[in-house]
Amino acid sequence: MRNHLLPFCLLLVGCVPGAIPDQATRAAQPENVSTLPPIKTFSTPRPARPQRSNADIARDFLELAFRLESGRDLPVFTRFDQPITIRVTGAAPATLMPDLNRLVYRLTTEAGLNVSLTTSPQANITVQAVTRAQIRKNLPHAACFVVPNITDLSQYRAARRTARANWGLLRKREQMAVFVPSDASPQEVRDCLHEELAQAIGPLNDLYRLPDSVFNDDNVHTVLTGFDMLILKAYYAPELRNGMTYRQVAARLPGILARLNPAGEAAPTRRPAETPRNWINAVQTALGPGASHGQRLGAARQALGIAQSLGWQDHRRAFAHYAMGRLLAAADPDAALGHFQAADRFYANSHHTALHRAYVTSQLAAHALTQGDGRRVLAYTNRAIPVASSHENAALLSTLMLLQAEALELTGRASEAAHVRLDSLGWARYGFGADWAVRAKMREIGALNPLKGKRG
């Protein structure tokens, strides 16, 4: 299930009074007739190969495959007996099929899976496009989700408390339903396709300690990474089969990973510490829906305190600082800046967290823009824009480009600013969706420019 955590970036509130509300980043699908430039999409994926040791990856694989997000253990290993067929039903937005085709191609070529699209009702996986309201009616905190042994959302309520939809009782995978929003931005629909199809086909768990994976509830990575493709490839290795126990899979994994990822044999083992449940709960309270601002702030302080007491120096410590910065941004911008700077320092310690750092960079660039420091904004955005592009994050990419355009205006390069701003709009249409949401993001970032503020 992809959770409704507040977006990791793009929330520039606190930099300027009256910023737009959070839901503008969860925009509706673009209008049929848009007055903005054509929507842009990504072409060739550029996933980086995993650079961790096979010993660490084996540990990750076992925790992903034999545990649910709730922490409940699964008794046996389950997967599809290939081939895997996928069909689409419901009110699919225009971008869904092209993005699904690209995903199926990647699963075939990178993970080596036998996956194909079909229109048959007997498909192994049904992707049903429904409204966000319909999703929230069934799972209030979910942006999208996957359920075994049903094919339509109308079947979910009757099945959810029965053996039919119980992951713990599953012994093999035959039929899955993935529910994605039909009225979200193209990027959110694509992100749901990647995460939910990966879980329908492979592991069901998420681990906060993974810095380079969609199998992480922090929602930083939104398209399948090189690590994810390796996990899926190992998941369907011929040495494994349905019904295997934890120990049986663990015994075969070293040989599987040595064959699939020989570079991981020589990499040093790091064994990052387990993520305690109280830290996970605190983060989800701080950034999830349903809590008051005071409760969120208290939970963020708790998450940061836990990270500090455990001596973490990795992306989880940075994420706790990010949560604090996010929640302090409106009331205390200077304190928020300190937390964003701390997050940036921790993220800079690892080459696995370039995307995480690019997210935080958008916050640092926004603050520099409010100070009228165009050169510093350009330094930030020049560093982060290639990262956002290589990770196919159009919302982040367009935000950084809009910040860059304002910085170019500040430094007297108006014609360049106009070109960058125009170029950003096609990415913004993919990242934010409807024209009104794109224009709202433009206004929000434009209002950070002190020159424009002085002009009223």
GROMACS .gro file of C-alpha atoms in nm:
model
  456
    1MET     CA    1   0.000   0.000   0.000
    2ARG     CA    2   0.134   0.343  -0.094
    3ASN     CA    3   0.066   0.566   0.207
    4HIS     CA    4  -0.049   0.926   0.204
    5LEU     CA    5   0.264   1.065   0.367
    6LEU     CA    6   0.300   1.433   0.291
    7PRO     CA    7   0.520   1.472  -0.016
    8PHE     CA    8   0.888   1.467   0.069
    9CYS     CA    9   0.950   1.793  -0.111
   10LEU     CA   10   0.755   2.057  -0.302
   11LEU     CA   11   0.613   2.191   0.024
   12LEU     CA   12   0.758   2.538   0.035
   13VAL     CA   13   0.517   2.677   0.293
   14GLY     CA   14   0.685   2.895   0.549
   15CYS     CA   15   0.903   3.062   0.290
   16VAL     CA   16   0.618   3.299   0.207
   17PRO     CA   17   0.282   3.374   0.369
   18GLY     CA   18  -0.026   3.231   0.205
   19ALA     CA   19   0.136   2.940   0.023
   20ILE     CA   20  -0.094   2.696  -0.149
   21PRO     CA   21  -0.235   2.399   0.044
   22ASP     CA   22  -0.090   2.049   0.029
   23GLN     CA   23  -0.357   1.914  -0.203
   24ALA     CA   24  -0.219   2.119  -0.491
   25THR     CA   25   0.058   1.860  -0.514
   26ARG     CA   26  -0.209   1.590  -0.544
   27ALA     CA   27  -0.374   1.749  -0.842
   28ALA     CA   28  -0.643   1.616  -1.071
   29GLN     CA   29  -0.562   1.476  -1.413
   30PRO     CA   30  -0.488   1.744  -1.676
   31GLU     CA   31  -0.790   1.895  -1.845
   32ASN     CA   32  -0.884   1.767  -2.190
   33VAL     CA   33  -0.794   2.107  -2.335
   34SER     CA   34  -0.492   2.271  -2.180
   35THR     CA   35  -0.354   2.615  -2.251
   36LEU     CA   36  -0.010   2.511  -2.124
   37PRO     CA   37   0.273   2.357  -2.330
   38PRO     CA   38   0.243   1.985  -2.411
   39ILE     CA   39   0.293   1.740  -2.128
   40LYS     CA   40   0.643   1.592  -2.110
   41THR     CA   41   0.732   1.234  -2.025
   42PHE     CA   42   1.053   1.048  -1.957
   43SER     CA   43   1.206   0.818  -2.215
   44THR     CA   44   1.507   0.596  -2.140
   45PRO     CA   45   1.530   0.479  -1.776
   46ARG     CA   46   1.869   0.515  -1.607
   47PRO     CA   47   1.861   0.292  -1.298
   48ALA     CA   48   2.188   0.255  -1.108
   49ARG     CA   49   2.300  -0.094  -1.019
   50PRO     CA   50   2.292  -0.171  -0.646
   51GLN     CA   51   2.626  -0.106  -0.480
   52ARG     CA   52   2.577  -0.288  -0.152
   53SER     CA   53   2.707  -0.626  -0.048
   54ASN     CA   54   2.515  -0.940  -0.135
   55ALA     CA   55   2.511  -1.026   0.235
   56ASP     CA   56   2.321  -0.704   0.307
   57ILE     CA   57   2.093  -0.757   0.007
   58ALA     CA   58   2.012  -1.111   0.122
   59ARG     CA   59   1.908  -0.975   0.461
   60ASP     CA   60   1.693  -0.713   0.288
   61PHE     CA   61   1.536  -0.975   0.061
   62LEU     CA   62   1.435  -1.197   0.353
   63GLU     CA   63   1.278  -0.913   0.550
   64LEU     CA   64   1.096  -0.787   0.243
   65ALA     CA   65   0.968  -1.132   0.146
   66PHE     CA   66   0.873  -1.274   0.485
   67ARG     CA   67   0.715  -0.979   0.662
   68LEU     CA   68   0.424  -0.743   0.606
   69GLU     CA   69   0.441  -0.366   0.655
   70SER     CA   70   0.256  -0.410   0.985
   71GLY     CA   71   0.550  -0.615   1.116
   72ARG     CA   72   0.362  -0.944   1.097
   73ASP     CA   73   0.573  -1.239   0.976
   74LEU     CA   74   0.469  -1.446   0.674
   75PRO     CA   75   0.503  -1.826   0.707
   76VAL     CA   76   0.605  -1.910   0.350
   77PHE     CA   77   0.740  -1.760   0.031
   78THR     CA   78   0.482  -1.688  -0.242
   79ARG     CA   79   0.500  -1.572  -0.602
   80PHE     CA   80   0.328  -1.623  -0.936
   81ASP     CA   81   0.401  -1.926  -1.145
   82GLN     CA   82   0.503  -1.745  -1.462
   83PRO     CA   83   0.398  -1.607  -1.703
   84ILE     CA   84   0.225  -1.305  -1.548
   85THR     CA   85  -0.052  -1.125  -1.736
   86ILE     CA   86  -0.184  -0.777  -1.656
   87ARG     CA   87  -0.506  -0.609  -1.770
   88VAL     CA   88  -0.648  -0.259  -1.708
   89THR     CA   89  -1.007  -0.175  -1.616
   90GLY     CA   90  -1.190   0.135  -1.498
   91ALA     CA   91  -1.151   0.496  -1.610
   92ALA     CA   92  -0.781   0.483  -1.699
   93PRO     CA   93  -0.628   0.830  -1.755
   94ALA     CA   94  -0.449   0.891  -2.083
   95THR     CA   95  -0.100   0.852  -1.938
   96LEU     CA   96  -0.164   0.520  -1.761
   97MET     CA   97  -0.118   0.283  -2.054
   98PRO     CA   98   0.204   0.440  -2.187
   99ASP     CA   99   0.352   0.433  -1.836
  100LEU     CA  100   0.235   0.077  -1.781
  101ASN     CA  101   0.387  -0.029  -2.113
  102ARG     CA  102   0.720   0.122  -2.009
  103LEU     CA  103   0.702  -0.054  -1.673
  104VAL     CA  104   0.624  -0.391  -1.831
  105TYR     CA  105   0.917  -0.344  -2.068
  106ARG     CA  106   1.148  -0.272  -1.775
  107LEU     CA  107   1.023  -0.573  -1.579
  108THR     CA  108   1.092  -0.788  -1.883
  109THR     CA  109   1.433  -0.652  -1.979
  110GLU     CA  110   1.581  -0.560  -1.638
  111ALA     CA  111   1.425  -0.816  -1.404
  112GLY     CA  112   1.392  -1.090  -1.666
  113LEU     CA  113   1.026  -1.155  -1.583
  114ASN     CA  114   0.774  -1.303  -1.825
  115VAL     CA  115   0.514  -1.024  -1.798
  116SER     CA  116   0.268  -0.914  -2.064
  117LEU     CA  117  -0.048  -0.711  -2.109
  118THR     CA  118  -0.383  -0.869  -2.193
  119THR     CA  119  -0.752  -0.783  -2.210
  120SER     CA  120  -0.861  -1.120  -2.076
  121PRO     CA  121  -1.071  -1.130  -1.755
  122GLN     CA  122  -0.848  -1.422  -1.651
  123ALA     CA  123  -0.545  -1.192  -1.616
  124ASN     CA  124  -0.322  -1.259  -1.316
  125ILE     CA  125  -0.325  -0.891  -1.219
  126THR     CA  126  -0.608  -0.645  -1.276
  127VAL     CA  127  -0.514  -0.277  -1.255
  128GLN     CA  128  -0.836  -0.088  -1.186
  129ALA     CA  129  -0.844   0.291  -1.212
  130VAL     CA  130  -1.090   0.439  -0.962
  131THR     CA  131  -1.132   0.779  -0.801
  132ARG     CA  132  -0.928   0.884  -0.500
  133ALA     CA  133  -1.254   0.917  -0.307
  134GLN     CA  134  -1.330   0.551  -0.377
  135ILE     CA  135  -0.983   0.450  -0.257
  136ARG     CA  136  -1.015   0.657   0.063
  137LYS     CA  137  -1.360   0.512   0.129
  138ASN     CA  138  -1.201   0.169   0.150
  139LEU     CA  139  -0.858   0.258   0.294
  140PRO     CA  140  -0.854   0.616   0.428
  141HIS     CA  141  -0.474   0.651   0.444
  142ALA     CA  142  -0.393   0.487   0.111
  143ALA     CA  143  -0.306   0.653  -0.219
  144CYS     CA  144  -0.330   0.312  -0.390
  145PHE     CA  145  -0.317  -0.052  -0.280
  146VAL     CA  146  -0.307  -0.419  -0.384
  147VAL     CA  147  -0.530  -0.706  -0.270
  148PRO     CA  148  -0.508  -1.081  -0.345
  149ASN     CA  149  -0.783  -1.293  -0.496
  150ILE     CA  150  -1.019  -1.020  -0.617
  151THR     CA  151  -1.055  -0.835  -0.948
  152ASP     CA  152  -1.276  -0.534  -0.867
  153LEU     CA  153  -1.296  -0.276  -0.588
  154SER     CA  154  -1.661  -0.368  -0.532
  155GLN     CA  155  -1.539  -0.705  -0.399
  156TYR     CA  156  -1.298  -0.559  -0.143
  157ARG     CA  157  -1.525  -0.488   0.153
  158ALA     CA  158  -1.668  -0.840   0.151
  159ALA     CA  159  -1.322  -0.997   0.114
  160ARG     CA  160  -1.098  -0.787   0.340
  161ARG     CA  161  -1.161  -0.970   0.669
  162THR     CA  162  -1.177  -1.318   0.518
  163ALA     CA  163  -0.918  -1.582   0.436
  164ARG     CA  164  -0.959  -1.489   0.070
  165ALA     CA  165  -0.771  -1.159   0.108
  166ASN     CA  166  -0.539  -1.265   0.394
  167TRP     CA  167  -0.176  -1.239   0.283
  168GLY     CA  168  -0.069  -1.461   0.573
  169LEU     CA  169  -0.279  -1.751   0.443
  170LEU     CA  170  -0.160  -1.718   0.084
  171ARG     CA  171   0.041  -2.015  -0.047
  172LYS     CA  172   0.081  -1.904  -0.408
  173ARG     CA  173  -0.021  -1.604  -0.613
  174GLU     CA  174  -0.280  -1.649  -0.884
  175GLN     CA  175  -0.493  -1.335  -0.894
  176MET     CA  176  -0.429  -0.980  -0.771
  177ALA     CA  177  -0.607  -0.647  -0.798
  178VAL     CA  178  -0.418  -0.318  -0.795
  179PHE     CA  179  -0.624  -0.003  -0.735
  180VAL     CA  180  -0.480   0.326  -0.863
  181PRO     CA  181  -0.632   0.676  -0.870
  182SER     CA  182  -0.792   0.783  -1.196
  183ASP     CA  183  -0.805   1.150  -1.096
  184ALA     CA  184  -0.451   1.207  -0.965
  185SER     CA  185  -0.156   1.362  -1.146
  186PRO     CA  186   0.013   1.147  -1.411
  187GLN     CA  187   0.318   1.110  -1.188
  188GLU     CA  188   0.115   0.986  -0.892
  189VAL     CA  189  -0.060   0.730  -1.111
  190ARG     CA  190   0.275   0.611  -1.244
  191ASP     CA  191   0.423   0.594  -0.895
  192CYS     CA  192   0.132   0.379  -0.783
  193LEU     CA  193   0.180   0.147  -1.080
  194HIS     CA  194   0.546   0.094  -0.991
  195GLU     CA  195   0.501   0.037  -0.620
  196GLU     CA  196   0.181  -0.168  -0.624
  197LEU     CA  197   0.273  -0.388  -0.920
  198ALA     CA  198   0.612  -0.453  -0.760
  199GLN     CA  199   0.434  -0.570  -0.446
  200ALA     CA  200   0.175  -0.771  -0.638
  201ILE     CA  201   0.459  -0.955  -0.813
  202GLY     CA  202   0.722  -0.957  -0.540
  203PRO     CA  203   0.785  -0.848  -0.179
  204LEU     CA  204   0.503  -0.709   0.033
  205ASN     CA  205   0.706  -0.527   0.297
  206ASP     CA  206   0.867  -0.182   0.313
  207LEU     CA  207   1.189  -0.106   0.500
  208TYR     CA  208   1.283   0.247   0.608
  209ARG     CA  209   1.650   0.147   0.619
  210LEU     CA  210   1.663   0.100   0.238
  211PRO     CA  211   1.802   0.417   0.077
  212ASP     CA  212   1.767   0.307  -0.285
  213SER     CA  213   1.428   0.141  -0.321
  214VAL     CA  214   1.055   0.193  -0.370
  215PHE     CA  215   1.017  -0.069  -0.096
  216ASN     CA  216   1.043   0.215   0.156
  217ASP     CA  217   0.751   0.407   0.305
  218ASP     CA  218   0.931   0.742   0.287
  219ASN     CA  219   0.804   0.777  -0.076
  220VAL     CA  220   1.138   0.920  -0.193
  221HIS     CA  221   1.196   0.677  -0.480
  222THR     CA  222   0.890   0.658  -0.700
  223VAL     CA  223   1.004   0.439  -0.991
  224LEU     CA  224   1.167   0.098  -0.958
  225THR     CA  225   1.540   0.124  -0.895
  226GLY     CA  226   1.827  -0.105  -0.987
  227PHE     CA  227   1.807  -0.258  -0.640
  228ASP     CA  228   1.434  -0.325  -0.686
  229MET     CA  229   1.491  -0.496  -1.019
  230LEU     CA  230   1.757  -0.719  -0.863
  231ILE     CA  231   1.516  -0.812  -0.582
  232LEU     CA  232   1.243  -0.901  -0.835
  233LYS     CA  233   1.488  -1.097  -1.049
  234ALA     CA  234   1.598  -1.296  -0.743
  235TYR     CA  235   1.233  -1.341  -0.643
  236TYR     CA  236   1.174  -1.540  -0.962
  237ALA     CA  237   1.503  -1.730  -0.960
  238PRO     CA  238   1.453  -2.097  -1.054
  239GLU     CA  239   1.605  -2.204  -0.721
  240LEU     CA  240   1.298  -2.069  -0.537
  241ARG     CA  241   0.941  -2.196  -0.536
  242ASN     CA  242   0.609  -2.136  -0.367
  243GLY     CA  243   0.574  -2.265  -0.012
  244MET     CA  244   0.941  -2.238   0.087
  245THR     CA  245   1.015  -2.139   0.446
  246TYR     CA  246   1.242  -1.855   0.559
  247ARG     CA  247   1.529  -2.096   0.622
  248GLN     CA  248   1.490  -2.267   0.287
  249VAL     CA  249   1.500  -1.938   0.099
  250ALA     CA  250   1.789  -1.809   0.313
  251ALA     CA  251   1.991  -2.118   0.225
  252ARG     CA  252   1.956  -2.056  -0.149
  253LEU     CA  253   1.993  -1.679  -0.156
  254PRO     CA  254   2.374  -1.655  -0.141
  255GLY     CA  255   2.409  -1.862  -0.456
  256ILE     CA  256   2.131  -1.674  -0.634
  257LEU     CA  257   2.279  -1.333  -0.557
  258ALA     CA  258   2.632  -1.444  -0.644
  259ARG     CA  259   2.501  -1.541  -0.988
  260LEU     CA  260   2.281  -1.236  -1.045
  261ASN     CA  261   2.500  -0.970  -0.880
  262PRO     CA  262   2.865  -1.080  -0.882
  263ALA     CA  263   2.985  -0.729  -0.794
  264GLY     CA  264   2.804  -0.761  -0.461
  265GLU     CA  265   3.032  -1.044  -0.353
  266ALA     CA  266   3.327  -0.809  -0.301
  267ALA     CA  267   3.136  -0.514  -0.154
  268PRO     CA  268   3.180  -0.457   0.221
  269THR     CA  269   2.899  -0.568   0.452
  270ARG     CA  270   2.745  -0.281   0.649
  271ARG     CA  271   2.438  -0.430   0.820
  272PRO     CA  272   2.250  -0.107   0.905
  273ALA     CA  273   2.057  -0.121   1.231
  274GLU     CA  274   1.696  -0.230   1.240
  275THR     CA  275   1.435   0.044   1.237
  276PRO     CA  276   1.234   0.027   1.561
  277ARG     CA  277   0.856   0.030   1.537
  278ASN     CA  278   0.827   0.339   1.762
  279TRP     CA  279   1.035   0.543   1.512
  280ILE     CA  280   0.817   0.423   1.223
  281ASN     CA  281   0.500   0.510   1.413
  282ALA     CA  282   0.637   0.853   1.501
  283VAL     CA  283   0.726   0.932   1.138
  284GLN     CA  284   0.388   0.817   1.013
  285THR     CA  285   0.212   1.034   1.270
  286ALA     CA  286   0.434   1.333   1.188
  287LEU     CA  287   0.384   1.319   0.811
  288GLY     CA  288   0.063   1.122   0.766
  289PRO     CA  289  -0.300   1.235   0.775
  290GLY     CA  290  -0.533   1.252   1.071
  291ALA     CA  291  -0.322   1.423   1.339
  292SER     CA  292  -0.325   1.783   1.463
  293HIS     CA  293  -0.024   2.005   1.403
  294GLY     CA  294   0.075   1.974   1.768
  295GLN     CA  295   0.057   1.595   1.752
  296ARG     CA  296   0.262   1.592   1.434
  297LEU     CA  297   0.527   1.818   1.581
  298GLY     CA  298   0.549   1.605   1.895
  299ALA     CA  299   0.582   1.291   1.684
  300ALA     CA  300   0.857   1.451   1.472
  301ARG     CA  301   1.048   1.544   1.788
  302GLN     CA  302   1.009   1.185   1.908
  303ALA     CA  303   1.140   1.045   1.577
  304LEU     CA  304   1.440   1.277   1.587
  305GLY     CA  305   1.508   1.191   1.952
  306ILE     CA  306   1.501   0.818   1.872
  307ALA     CA  307   1.738   0.868   1.577
  308GLN     CA  308   1.979   1.066   1.792
  309SER     CA  309   1.968   0.821   2.083
  310LEU     CA  310   2.044   0.530   1.847
  311GLY     CA  311   2.338   0.718   1.702
  312TRP     CA  312   2.209   0.700   1.346
  313GLN     CA  313   2.415   0.884   1.086
  314ASP     CA  314   2.226   0.762   0.780
  315HIS     CA  315   1.925   0.871   0.572
  316ARG     CA  316   1.684   0.790   0.858
  317ARG     CA  317   1.848   1.055   1.077
  318ALA     CA  318   1.824   1.295   0.783
  319PHE     CA  319   1.459   1.207   0.729
  320ALA     CA  320   1.381   1.289   1.094
  321HIS     CA  321   1.541   1.632   1.047
  322TYR     CA  322   1.339   1.677   0.729
  323ALA     CA  323   1.016   1.601   0.917
  324MET     CA  324   1.103   1.864   1.176
  325GLY     CA  325   1.185   2.119   0.907
  326ARG     CA  326   0.863   2.046   0.725
  327LEU     CA  327   0.651   2.099   1.035
  328LEU     CA  328   0.835   2.411   1.154
  329ALA     CA  329   0.843   2.580   0.812
  330ALA     CA  330   0.533   2.796   0.851
  331ALA     CA  331   0.582   2.909   1.213
  332ASP     CA  332   0.963   2.923   1.244
  333PRO     CA  333   1.142   2.938   0.906
  334ASP     CA  334   1.485   2.986   1.064
  335ALA     CA  335   1.453   2.672   1.279
  336ALA     CA  336   1.317   2.484   0.977
  337LEU     CA  337   1.620   2.595   0.774
  338GLY     CA  338   1.850   2.452   1.040
  339HIS     CA  339   1.680   2.115   1.016
  340PHE     CA  340   1.689   2.116   0.635
  341GLN     CA  341   2.061   2.197   0.650
  342ALA     CA  342   2.114   1.912   0.896
  343ALA     CA  343   1.923   1.675   0.667
  344ASP     CA  344   2.141   1.787   0.377
  345ARG     CA  345   2.460   1.714   0.575
  346PHE     CA  346   2.351   1.360   0.661
  347TYR     CA  347   2.233   1.287   0.308
  348ALA     CA  348   2.568   1.409   0.172
  349ASN     CA  349   2.739   1.122   0.359
  350SER     CA  350   2.615   0.858   0.113
  351HIS     CA  351   2.608   0.820  -0.264
  352HIS     CA  352   2.280   0.624  -0.221
  353THR     CA  353   2.091   0.939  -0.120
  354ALA     CA  354   2.143   1.179  -0.410
  355LEU     CA  355   1.767   1.189  -0.475
  356HIS     CA  356   1.690   1.247  -0.107
  357ARG     CA  357   1.938   1.534  -0.108
  358ALA     CA  358   1.785   1.682  -0.422
  359TYR     CA  359   1.450   1.698  -0.242
  360VAL     CA  360   1.601   1.888   0.050
  361THR     CA  361   1.791   2.109  -0.193
  362SER     CA  362   1.457   2.241  -0.321
  363GLN     CA  363   1.385   2.367   0.032
  364LEU     CA  364   1.730   2.524   0.066
  365ALA     CA  365   1.696   2.688  -0.274
  366ALA     CA  366   1.353   2.825  -0.181
  367HIS     CA  367   1.498   2.983   0.132
  368ALA     CA  368   1.788   3.133  -0.063
  369LEU     CA  369   1.537   3.278  -0.311
  370THR     CA  370   1.350   3.456  -0.032
  371GLN     CA  371   1.683   3.615   0.064
  372GLY     CA  372   1.734   3.738  -0.291
  373ASP     CA  373   2.048   3.523  -0.332
  374GLY     CA  374   2.010   3.423  -0.695
  375ARG     CA  375   2.362   3.285  -0.729
  376ARG     CA  376   2.312   3.044  -0.441
  377VAL     CA  377   1.976   2.932  -0.583
  378LEU     CA  378   2.148   2.860  -0.915
  379ALA     CA  379   2.421   2.659  -0.740
  380TYR     CA  380   2.156   2.451  -0.561
  381THR     CA  381   1.936   2.392  -0.865
  382ASN     CA  382   2.224   2.318  -1.102
  383ARG     CA  383   2.328   2.040  -0.864
  384ALA     CA  384   1.982   1.893  -0.815
  385ILE     CA  385   1.813   1.919  -1.157
  386PRO     CA  386   2.014   1.635  -1.321
  387VAL     CA  387   1.936   1.412  -1.021
  388ALA     CA  388   1.563   1.478  -1.044
  389SER     CA  389   1.571   1.408  -1.417
  390SER     CA  390   1.766   1.082  -1.387
  391HIS     CA  391   1.519   0.957  -1.123
  392GLU     CA  392   1.220   1.053  -1.342
  393ASN     CA  393   1.063   1.284  -1.084
  394ALA     CA  394   0.880   1.547  -1.288
  395ALA     CA  395   0.726   1.723  -0.987
  396LEU     CA  396   1.068   1.776  -0.829
  397LEU     CA  397   1.227   1.859  -1.164
  398SER     CA  398   0.971   2.126  -1.251
  399THR     CA  399   0.990   2.276  -0.901
  400LEU     CA  400   1.367   2.307  -0.926
  401MET     CA  401   1.340   2.458  -1.274
  402LEU     CA  402   1.086   2.715  -1.155
  403LEU     CA  403   1.320   2.808  -0.870
  404GLN     CA  404   1.603   2.834  -1.122
  405ALA     CA  405   1.395   3.063  -1.344
  406GLU     CA  406   1.336   3.302  -1.053
  407ALA     CA  407   1.709   3.298  -0.973
  408LEU     CA  408   1.794   3.381  -1.334
  409GLU     CA  409   1.563   3.682  -1.315
  410LEU     CA  410   1.733   3.792  -0.992
  411THR     CA  411   2.071   3.779  -1.165
  412GLY     CA  412   1.958   3.981  -1.467
  413ARG     CA  413   1.915   3.693  -1.712
  414ALA     CA  414   1.550   3.746  -1.801
  415SER     CA  415   1.550   3.574  -2.141
  416GLU     CA  416   1.709   3.260  -1.994
  417ALA     CA  417   1.456   3.270  -1.713
  418ALA     CA  418   1.166   3.278  -1.958
  419HIS     CA  419   1.307   2.980  -2.148
  420VAL     CA  420   1.361   2.769  -1.832
  421ARG     CA  421   1.016   2.858  -1.699
  422LEU     CA  422   0.850   2.760  -2.028
  423ASP     CA  423   1.049   2.435  -2.037
  424SER     CA  424   0.941   2.352  -1.682
  425LEU     CA  425   0.570   2.361  -1.761
  426GLY     CA  426   0.557   2.037  -1.960
  427TRP     CA  427   0.722   1.858  -1.666
  428ALA     CA  428   0.489   2.034  -1.422
  429ARG     CA  429   0.187   1.904  -1.615
  430TYR     CA  430   0.313   1.550  -1.565
  431GLY     CA  431   0.414   1.608  -1.204
  432PHE     CA  432   0.119   1.814  -1.079
  433GLY     CA  433  -0.156   1.741  -1.328
  434ALA     CA  434  -0.426   1.999  -1.388
  435ASP     CA  435  -0.352   2.344  -1.526
  436TRP     CA  436  -0.477   2.508  -1.205
  437ALA     CA  437  -0.225   2.309  -1.001
  438VAL     CA  438   0.061   2.396  -1.234
  439ARG     CA  439  -0.030   2.765  -1.221
  440ALA     CA  440  -0.063   2.751  -0.843
  441LYS     CA  441   0.289   2.607  -0.816
  442MET     CA  442   0.419   2.882  -1.046
  443ARG     CA  443   0.253   3.149  -0.829
  444GLU     CA  444   0.382   2.991  -0.510
  445ILE     CA  445   0.743   2.991  -0.628
  446GLY     CA  446   0.716   3.328  -0.798
  447ALA     CA  447   0.598   3.479  -0.470
  448LEU     CA  448   0.927   3.377  -0.308
  449ASN     CA  449   1.113   3.621  -0.534
  450PRO     CA  450   1.164   3.945  -0.333
  451LEU     CA  451   1.171   4.153  -0.652
  452LYS     CA  452   0.821   4.038  -0.739
  453GLY     CA  453   0.708   4.092  -0.383
  454LYS     CA  454   0.823   4.454  -0.403
  455ARG     CA  455   0.624   4.499  -0.722
  456GLY     CA  456   0.317   4.388  -0.527
   0.00000   0.00000   0.00000
